[in-house]
Amino acid sequence: MSAFNRFAVAIGGLAAISVAHAANKPDASERQPVAIRFALAAGDQPVECGHDIAGLGTGGQPAQLHDARFYIAAPVLIDAAGHEVPIELEQNDWQYANLALLDFENKTGKCVGSADVNDTIKGSAPRGRYKGFSFVIGVPSVVKDKDGKDVILNHSNFATAPAPLDLQSMTWNWQAGRKFIKIEVDPEGGVTRPPPKPKSPADAANGAGAQGDKSGDKSDGGAPAMADAPKAAPLRVNSDGTITVSTWMLHLGSTGCRGDATKGEITSCANPNRIPVKLSSFDSGRQRVVLDLKPLFAGIDLGKDQGFSTGCMSGPADPECAPMFENLGLRLKETAPDANDAGQSSGASTKIFRVEATK
């Protein structure tokens, strides 16, 4: 079974805190430490808070980083025979069960968040030689605790959740789900978008989503509240009625979810929107994994938003989500009525990750 399928089942044996797992765990002497570094770049240019990023999107105007965080889960090493070997993650403020948070914002320049950053996952694996690495961008719905009981991860209360799931900034108030990946940039000159429209039932039916909507209706993909009314005041109101805001946002998470998150009822969603990533050739001792913002924003004009969210917040009707989901390697919509394959891998590899030599 592939890493992604194990993840999709989610209620599985990868929970590193399982008593049963521990009983079968090799001796410490048979294991080796694993540390895998991640980095953020735009082509061959490193991306850091407070520095201009050149050449993003179709407009190509300079931009600065505003936020960059993402969860990975189910990390596995791949041996020469193609066998996938789970990495048992250390348990700390950045890692819980088989989940880790990578964090590249440091609250300098235009970046928000905190000064704390994390670019490395740490754990161990059976001693051996490995040639590849795979993981999933996302948060599992459920894992097992040490007593074999289900622990809800994605749709859980951030106030009581273990780190790194305890960040309000990485949750949607909509059904308490997590933002799997959050990338925000401030393009020079801002983002011009249509005038805000009054909320109406018709907006929701067309994919705008309504604030506080908990229906999980597939007509809008169960999308979170959209930014036809941006939370922050616009930079300016233009003479043609359009507005200009500061930040283009990618917030990816599961949509089309049903149930009451406060009662622990949500364990699956129509559009899971989790991204499988497989790097067939990877040496953790000499290489690192790079999230490249150029392919991430390919085909998107960061200076002109066409409506719904400013950017893409996983809404199936959002114009910016069509190229974004293609870049992520996900299906934005069903391939056919009742195919139930929206939010799943398109079969094409995601374009946004690559491998480079450690610097």
Tab-separated table of C-alpha atoms in Angstrom:
chain	number	residue	atom	x	y	z
A	1	MET	CA	0.000	0.000	0.000
A	2	SER	CA	1.372	3.418	-0.912
A	3	ALA	CA	2.107	6.110	1.642
A	4	PHE	CA	-0.824	8.145	0.402
A	5	ASN	CA	-3.270	5.276	0.716
A	6	ARG	CA	-2.070	4.589	4.218
A	7	PHE	CA	-2.596	8.247	4.963
A	8	ALA	CA	-6.046	8.308	3.371
A	9	VAL	CA	-7.130	5.430	5.553
A	10	ALA	CA	-5.679	7.549	8.307
A	11	ILE	CA	-6.734	5.290	11.105
A	12	GLY	CA	-3.652	3.346	10.952
A	13	GLY	CA	-0.589	1.917	12.124
A	14	LEU	CA	1.627	4.887	11.487
A	15	ALA	CA	0.750	6.466	14.812
A	16	ALA	CA	4.123	6.405	16.452
A	17	ILE	CA	2.613	6.232	19.876
A	18	SER	CA	0.921	2.892	19.489
A	19	VAL	CA	1.680	0.349	22.198
A	20	ALA	CA	1.403	-2.435	19.664
A	21	HIS	CA	3.819	-0.668	17.409
A	22	ALA	CA	6.238	-0.183	20.253
A	23	ALA	CA	6.142	-3.884	21.057
A	24	ASN	CA	7.389	-4.696	17.545
A	25	LYS	CA	9.865	-1.825	17.298
A	26	PRO	CA	13.448	-2.844	16.566
A	27	ASP	CA	16.100	-2.249	19.182
A	28	ALA	CA	17.500	1.251	19.272
A	29	SER	CA	20.773	-0.124	17.930
A	30	GLU	CA	18.935	-1.281	14.789
A	31	ARG	CA	17.648	2.174	14.019
A	32	GLN	CA	19.312	5.237	12.600
A	33	PRO	CA	18.517	8.904	13.130
A	34	VAL	CA	16.816	10.712	10.272
A	35	ALA	CA	16.793	14.470	9.707
A	36	ILE	CA	15.293	15.883	6.519
A	37	ARG	CA	15.637	19.569	5.741
A	38	PHE	CA	13.152	21.679	3.804
A	39	ALA	CA	13.673	25.068	2.178
A	40	LEU	CA	11.663	27.770	0.449
A	41	ALA	CA	12.773	29.167	-2.923
A	42	ALA	CA	11.615	30.862	-6.114
A	43	GLY	CA	13.590	29.125	-8.825
A	44	ASP	CA	17.235	29.435	-7.793
A	45	GLN	CA	16.479	32.338	-5.446
A	46	PRO	CA	16.122	31.639	-1.693
A	47	VAL	CA	12.921	33.059	-0.215
A	48	GLU	CA	13.155	34.817	3.131
A	49	CYS	CA	11.025	37.270	5.044
A	50	GLY	CA	11.960	40.891	4.363
A	51	HIS	CA	13.499	40.271	0.940
A	52	ASP	CA	11.940	40.823	-2.482
A	53	ILE	CA	10.992	37.757	-4.492
A	54	ALA	CA	11.347	38.314	-8.247
A	55	GLY	CA	9.332	36.893	-11.101
A	56	LEU	CA	6.329	35.246	-9.447
A	57	GLY	CA	3.187	34.579	-11.466
A	58	THR	CA	2.238	35.869	-14.887
A	59	GLY	CA	2.636	39.515	-13.865
A	60	GLY	CA	6.138	38.982	-12.577
A	61	GLN	CA	6.030	41.923	-10.184
A	62	PRO	CA	8.255	41.699	-7.081
A	63	ALA	CA	6.607	40.364	-3.954
A	64	GLN	CA	7.499	39.770	-0.340
A	65	LEU	CA	6.665	36.793	1.816
A	66	HIS	CA	3.772	37.298	4.251
A	67	ASP	CA	3.407	33.732	5.595
A	68	ALA	CA	4.694	30.255	4.713
A	69	ARG	CA	3.765	27.208	6.757
A	70	PHE	CA	2.611	23.694	5.922
A	71	TYR	CA	1.910	20.367	7.584
A	72	ILE	CA	3.400	17.129	6.312
A	73	ALA	CA	2.282	13.659	7.382
A	74	ALA	CA	3.147	10.009	6.838
A	75	PRO	CA	6.832	10.583	5.974
A	76	VAL	CA	8.492	7.442	4.626
A	77	LEU	CA	11.884	6.522	3.249
A	78	ILE	CA	12.069	4.321	0.150
A	79	ASP	CA	14.708	1.603	-0.123
A	80	ALA	CA	16.399	0.244	-3.243
A	81	ALA	CA	13.703	-2.409	-3.665
A	82	GLY	CA	10.981	0.250	-3.567
A	83	HIS	CA	9.775	-0.655	-0.078
A	84	GLU	CA	8.384	2.244	1.906
A	85	VAL	CA	9.671	2.470	5.487
A	86	PRO	CA	7.884	4.860	7.860
A	87	ILE	CA	9.960	7.464	9.671
A	88	GLU	CA	9.113	7.448	13.365
A	89	LEU	CA	9.043	11.131	14.227
A	90	GLU	CA	10.365	12.552	17.482
A	91	GLN	CA	7.551	13.977	19.561
A	92	ASN	CA	8.040	17.684	20.256
A	93	ASP	CA	6.409	21.069	19.675
A	94	TRP	CA	6.788	20.701	15.888
A	95	GLN	CA	5.865	17.022	15.589
A	96	TYR	CA	3.005	14.877	16.847
A	97	ALA	CA	2.287	11.269	15.895
A	98	ASN	CA	3.246	11.049	12.193
A	99	LEU	CA	2.656	14.767	11.581
A	100	ALA	CA	5.064	17.727	11.421
A	101	LEU	CA	4.750	21.461	10.848
A	102	LEU	CA	7.289	23.295	8.664
A	103	ASP	CA	7.396	27.035	9.376
A	104	PHE	CA	9.308	29.664	7.363
A	105	GLU	CA	7.808	32.925	8.653
A	106	ASN	CA	9.734	34.713	11.393
A	107	LYS	CA	7.748	37.923	11.990
A	108	THR	CA	10.286	40.122	10.220
A	109	GLY	CA	9.673	42.306	7.155
A	110	LYS	CA	6.077	41.734	6.030
A	111	CYS	CA	5.904	38.289	7.637
A	112	VAL	CA	3.391	37.592	10.369
A	113	GLY	CA	3.328	34.872	13.018
A	114	SER	CA	6.169	34.370	15.456
A	115	ALA	CA	9.949	34.393	15.478
A	116	ASP	CA	10.033	30.611	15.774
A	117	VAL	CA	10.833	28.720	12.581
A	118	ASN	CA	11.259	25.041	11.721
A	119	ASP	CA	12.789	23.697	8.518
A	120	THR	CA	13.620	20.130	9.553
A	121	ILE	CA	11.746	16.960	10.430
A	122	LYS	CA	13.534	14.636	12.836
A	123	GLY	CA	13.015	11.015	13.712
A	124	SER	CA	14.420	7.557	13.131
A	125	ALA	CA	14.085	4.607	10.782
A	126	PRO	CA	15.391	1.037	10.643
A	127	ARG	CA	19.065	1.036	9.797
A	128	GLY	CA	19.595	0.767	6.057
A	129	ARG	CA	20.235	2.597	2.816
A	130	TYR	CA	17.437	4.543	1.238
A	131	LYS	CA	17.078	6.148	-2.158
A	132	GLY	CA	13.792	8.029	-1.942
A	133	PHE	CA	11.400	9.944	0.292
A	134	SER	CA	7.656	10.521	0.262
A	135	PHE	CA	5.160	12.376	2.382
A	136	VAL	CA	1.715	13.937	2.248
A	137	ILE	CA	0.851	17.613	2.574
A	138	GLY	CA	-2.059	17.640	4.991
A	139	VAL	CA	-3.321	16.665	8.418
A	140	PRO	CA	-4.742	13.166	8.965
A	141	SER	CA	-8.330	12.931	10.082
A	142	VAL	CA	-7.610	10.380	12.815
A	143	VAL	CA	-4.661	8.483	14.297
A	144	LYS	CA	-4.414	5.947	17.119
A	145	ASP	CA	-3.078	6.902	20.532
A	146	LYS	CA	-0.913	4.666	22.707
A	147	ASP	CA	-3.994	2.846	23.955
A	148	GLY	CA	-5.297	2.205	20.452
A	149	LYS	CA	-8.028	4.819	20.717
A	150	ASP	CA	-8.858	7.176	17.882
A	151	VAL	CA	-7.450	10.709	18.185
A	152	ILE	CA	-9.057	13.289	15.910
A	153	LEU	CA	-6.459	15.586	14.408
A	154	ASN	CA	-7.767	17.654	11.482
A	155	HIS	CA	-11.128	18.750	12.834
A	156	SER	CA	-10.210	19.316	16.460
A	157	ASN	CA	-10.259	22.235	18.863
A	158	PHE	CA	-6.968	24.094	18.463
A	159	ALA	CA	-7.241	25.347	22.052
A	160	THR	CA	-6.950	21.802	23.424
A	161	ALA	CA	-5.043	20.124	20.608
A	162	PRO	CA	-1.405	19.081	21.040
A	163	ALA	CA	1.336	21.083	19.325
A	164	PRO	CA	1.739	21.696	16.434
A	165	LEU	CA	-2.047	21.559	15.948
A	166	ASP	CA	-2.633	24.246	18.566
A	167	LEU	CA	-2.186	27.248	16.259
A	168	GLN	CA	-5.328	29.272	15.637
A	169	SER	CA	-3.619	30.849	12.630
A	170	MET	CA	-3.509	27.428	10.951
A	171	THR	CA	-7.211	26.689	11.432
A	172	TRP	CA	-10.388	27.733	9.687
A	173	ASN	CA	-13.161	28.681	12.092
A	174	TRP	CA	-15.241	26.900	9.501
A	175	GLN	CA	-15.654	23.371	10.933
A	176	ALA	CA	-12.371	23.698	12.865
A	177	GLY	CA	-10.344	22.144	10.055
A	178	ARG	CA	-6.656	22.866	9.550
A	179	LYS	CA	-5.020	24.832	6.776
A	180	PHE	CA	-2.709	22.182	5.348
A	181	ILE	CA	-0.593	24.707	3.522
A	182	LYS	CA	-0.611	28.459	3.999
A	183	ILE	CA	1.426	30.558	1.595
A	184	GLU	CA	0.828	34.307	1.481
A	185	VAL	CA	2.705	36.954	-0.483
A	186	ASP	CA	2.417	40.732	-0.774
A	187	PRO	CA	2.926	41.706	-4.446
A	188	GLU	CA	4.333	45.150	-5.110
A	189	GLY	CA	1.382	47.440	-5.846
A	190	GLY	CA	-1.081	45.098	-4.125
A	191	VAL	CA	-3.822	42.827	-5.477
A	192	THR	CA	-6.699	44.473	-7.362
A	193	ARG	CA	-9.995	42.631	-7.125
A	194	PRO	CA	-13.688	43.152	-7.902
A	195	PRO	CA	-15.773	45.315	-5.604
A	196	PRO	CA	-17.096	43.467	-2.563
A	197	LYS	CA	-20.639	42.191	-3.011
A	198	PRO	CA	-23.284	41.861	-0.322
A	199	LYS	CA	-23.505	38.283	0.925
A	200	SER	CA	-26.526	36.402	-0.354
A	201	PRO	CA	-27.694	32.783	-0.633
A	202	ALA	CA	-26.933	32.989	-4.355
A	203	ASP	CA	-23.288	33.788	-3.596
A	204	ALA	CA	-23.010	30.674	-1.493
A	205	ALA	CA	-24.651	28.535	-4.153
A	206	ASN	CA	-22.148	29.809	-6.687
A	207	GLY	CA	-19.216	28.756	-4.599
A	208	ALA	CA	-18.597	31.840	-2.523
A	209	GLY	CA	-19.449	30.052	0.685
A	210	ALA	CA	-21.176	31.817	3.525
A	211	GLN	CA	-19.615	32.896	6.777
A	212	GLY	CA	-20.315	30.259	9.332
A	213	ASP	CA	-21.730	27.845	6.771
A	214	LYS	CA	-21.544	24.345	8.212
A	215	SER	CA	-23.651	22.500	5.705
A	216	GLY	CA	-20.809	20.930	3.803
A	217	ASP	CA	-22.991	21.201	0.702
A	218	LYS	CA	-21.163	19.786	-2.328
A	219	SER	CA	-22.501	22.616	-4.483
A	220	ASP	CA	-19.844	24.885	-3.054
A	221	GLY	CA	-17.438	22.157	-2.065
A	222	GLY	CA	-18.117	23.078	1.529
A	223	ALA	CA	-15.686	25.929	0.993
A	224	PRO	CA	-14.798	28.226	3.853
A	225	ALA	CA	-15.889	31.806	4.120
A	226	MET	CA	-14.669	33.710	1.105
A	227	ALA	CA	-13.107	37.086	0.885
A	228	ASP	CA	-15.619	38.989	-1.202
A	229	ALA	CA	-15.558	41.046	1.953
A	230	PRO	CA	-11.844	41.001	2.872
A	231	LYS	CA	-11.136	40.920	6.584
A	232	ALA	CA	-8.505	43.640	6.330
A	233	ALA	CA	-9.294	47.117	5.070
A	234	PRO	CA	-8.263	47.571	1.429
A	235	LEU	CA	-5.163	49.536	0.598
A	236	ARG	CA	-7.330	51.689	-1.645
A	237	VAL	CA	-10.684	51.900	-3.395
A	238	ASN	CA	-10.110	52.533	-7.088
A	239	SER	CA	-12.078	54.901	-9.332
A	240	ASP	CA	-13.722	51.996	-11.182
A	241	GLY	CA	-15.048	50.528	-7.947
A	242	THR	CA	-12.446	47.795	-7.677
A	243	ILE	CA	-10.391	47.571	-4.530
A	244	THR	CA	-6.727	46.843	-3.951
A	245	VAL	CA	-5.631	44.704	-1.031
A	246	SER	CA	-2.169	43.836	0.160
A	247	THR	CA	-1.970	40.038	0.313
A	248	TRP	CA	-2.545	37.105	-2.072
A	249	MET	CA	-3.359	33.978	-0.061
A	250	LEU	CA	-3.209	30.225	-0.627
A	251	HIS	CA	-5.044	28.372	2.129
A	252	LEU	CA	-5.505	24.688	1.313
A	253	GLY	CA	-7.607	22.401	3.482
A	254	SER	CA	-10.345	19.783	3.280
A	255	THR	CA	-13.762	20.953	2.101
A	256	GLY	CA	-17.184	19.376	1.738
A	257	CYS	CA	-17.012	18.065	5.307
A	258	ARG	CA	-20.080	16.930	7.205
A	259	GLY	CA	-20.831	16.721	10.877
A	260	ASP	CA	-20.311	18.840	13.962
A	261	ALA	CA	-16.638	19.381	14.709
A	262	THR	CA	-17.422	20.324	18.316
A	263	LYS	CA	-18.796	16.806	18.846
A	264	GLY	CA	-15.927	15.060	17.087
A	265	GLU	CA	-18.225	13.964	14.291
A	266	ILE	CA	-16.058	14.924	11.311
A	267	THR	CA	-13.743	12.167	10.168
A	268	SER	CA	-13.995	12.528	6.402
A	269	CYS	CA	-14.641	15.180	3.776
A	270	ALA	CA	-15.828	15.067	0.160
A	271	ASN	CA	-12.746	17.004	-0.978
A	272	PRO	CA	-9.790	15.871	1.149
A	273	ASN	CA	-7.316	18.147	-0.703
A	274	ARG	CA	-4.240	16.341	0.614
A	275	ILE	CA	-1.219	16.307	-1.672
A	276	PRO	CA	0.906	13.167	-2.055
A	277	VAL	CA	4.561	13.932	-2.766
A	278	LYS	CA	7.068	11.287	-3.881
A	279	LEU	CA	10.755	12.033	-4.475
A	280	SER	CA	12.135	8.915	-6.149
A	281	SER	CA	15.753	10.014	-5.828
A	282	PHE	CA	16.639	11.618	-2.524
A	283	ASP	CA	19.608	11.429	-0.130
A	284	SER	CA	18.732	12.999	3.211
A	285	GLY	CA	22.431	13.316	4.080
A	286	ARG	CA	23.250	15.457	1.066
A	287	GLN	CA	19.996	16.939	-0.162
A	288	ARG	CA	16.992	18.900	1.003
A	289	VAL	CA	13.395	19.299	-0.168
A	290	VAL	CA	12.529	22.656	-1.728
A	291	LEU	CA	9.079	24.187	-1.992
A	292	ASP	CA	9.416	26.328	-5.134
A	293	LEU	CA	7.093	29.336	-5.337
A	294	LYS	CA	7.585	29.782	-9.100
A	295	PRO	CA	5.772	26.591	-10.146
A	296	LEU	CA	3.345	27.149	-7.272
A	297	PHE	CA	2.172	30.452	-8.784
A	298	ALA	CA	2.564	29.470	-12.456
A	299	GLY	CA	-0.336	30.747	-14.576
A	300	ILE	CA	-1.608	33.088	-11.850
A	301	ASP	CA	-1.539	36.895	-11.910
A	302	LEU	CA	-0.793	37.870	-8.317
A	303	GLY	CA	-1.709	41.498	-9.016
A	304	LYS	CA	-5.252	40.847	-10.286
A	305	ASP	CA	-7.706	38.639	-8.449
A	306	GLN	CA	-10.863	37.659	-10.321
A	307	GLY	CA	-13.141	37.178	-7.326
A	308	PHE	CA	-14.195	35.036	-4.389
A	309	SER	CA	-11.158	34.774	-2.076
A	310	THR	CA	-8.165	37.004	-2.612
A	311	GLY	CA	-6.095	34.124	-3.870
A	312	CYS	CA	-7.285	30.551	-3.456
A	313	MET	CA	-8.905	29.149	-0.334
A	314	SER	CA	-9.823	25.797	-1.843
A	315	GLY	CA	-13.173	26.979	-3.256
A	316	PRO	CA	-14.134	24.981	-6.390
A	317	ALA	CA	-15.657	28.069	-8.055
A	318	ASP	CA	-12.752	30.377	-7.271
A	319	PRO	CA	-11.052	31.331	-10.597
A	320	GLU	CA	-7.588	31.325	-9.018
A	321	CYS	CA	-8.073	27.797	-7.655
A	322	ALA	CA	-8.192	26.202	-11.126
A	323	PRO	CA	-4.524	26.859	-12.018
A	324	MET	CA	-3.477	26.536	-8.390
A	325	PHE	CA	-4.945	23.035	-8.019
A	326	GLU	CA	-3.331	22.005	-11.301
A	327	ASN	CA	0.021	23.182	-9.924
A	328	LEU	CA	-0.621	21.275	-6.695
A	329	GLY	CA	-1.503	18.097	-8.602
A	330	LEU	CA	-5.057	17.941	-7.251
A	331	ARG	CA	-8.472	17.702	-8.902
A	332	LEU	CA	-10.452	20.841	-8.103
A	333	LYS	CA	-13.745	19.304	-9.249
A	334	GLU	CA	-15.128	15.853	-9.971
A	335	THR	CA	-14.092	14.371	-13.314
A	336	ALA	CA	-17.703	13.241	-13.818
A	337	PRO	CA	-20.957	13.502	-11.875
A	338	ASP	CA	-20.805	11.330	-8.751
A	339	ALA	CA	-17.194	10.353	-9.481
A	340	ASN	CA	-16.394	11.547	-5.949
A	341	ASP	CA	-12.796	12.262	-6.921
A	342	ALA	CA	-12.630	16.004	-6.292
A	343	GLY	CA	-9.806	17.013	-3.980
A	344	GLN	CA	-7.812	13.885	-4.799
A	345	SER	CA	-4.573	13.505	-6.699
A	346	SER	CA	-4.968	14.209	-10.400
A	347	GLY	CA	-2.432	11.493	-11.150
A	348	ALA	CA	0.150	14.077	-12.155
A	349	SER	CA	2.970	14.785	-9.754
A	350	THR	CA	2.767	18.030	-7.886
A	351	LYS	CA	4.995	20.654	-9.503
A	352	ILE	CA	5.885	22.558	-6.392
A	353	PHE	CA	8.518	20.349	-4.713
A	354	ARG	CA	12.000	19.503	-5.939
A	355	VAL	CA	15.280	18.244	-4.521
A	356	GLU	CA	18.550	20.174	-4.334
A	357	ALA	CA	21.936	19.744	-2.693
A	358	THR	CA	22.093	20.922	0.907
A	359	LYS	CA	23.802	24.297	1.202
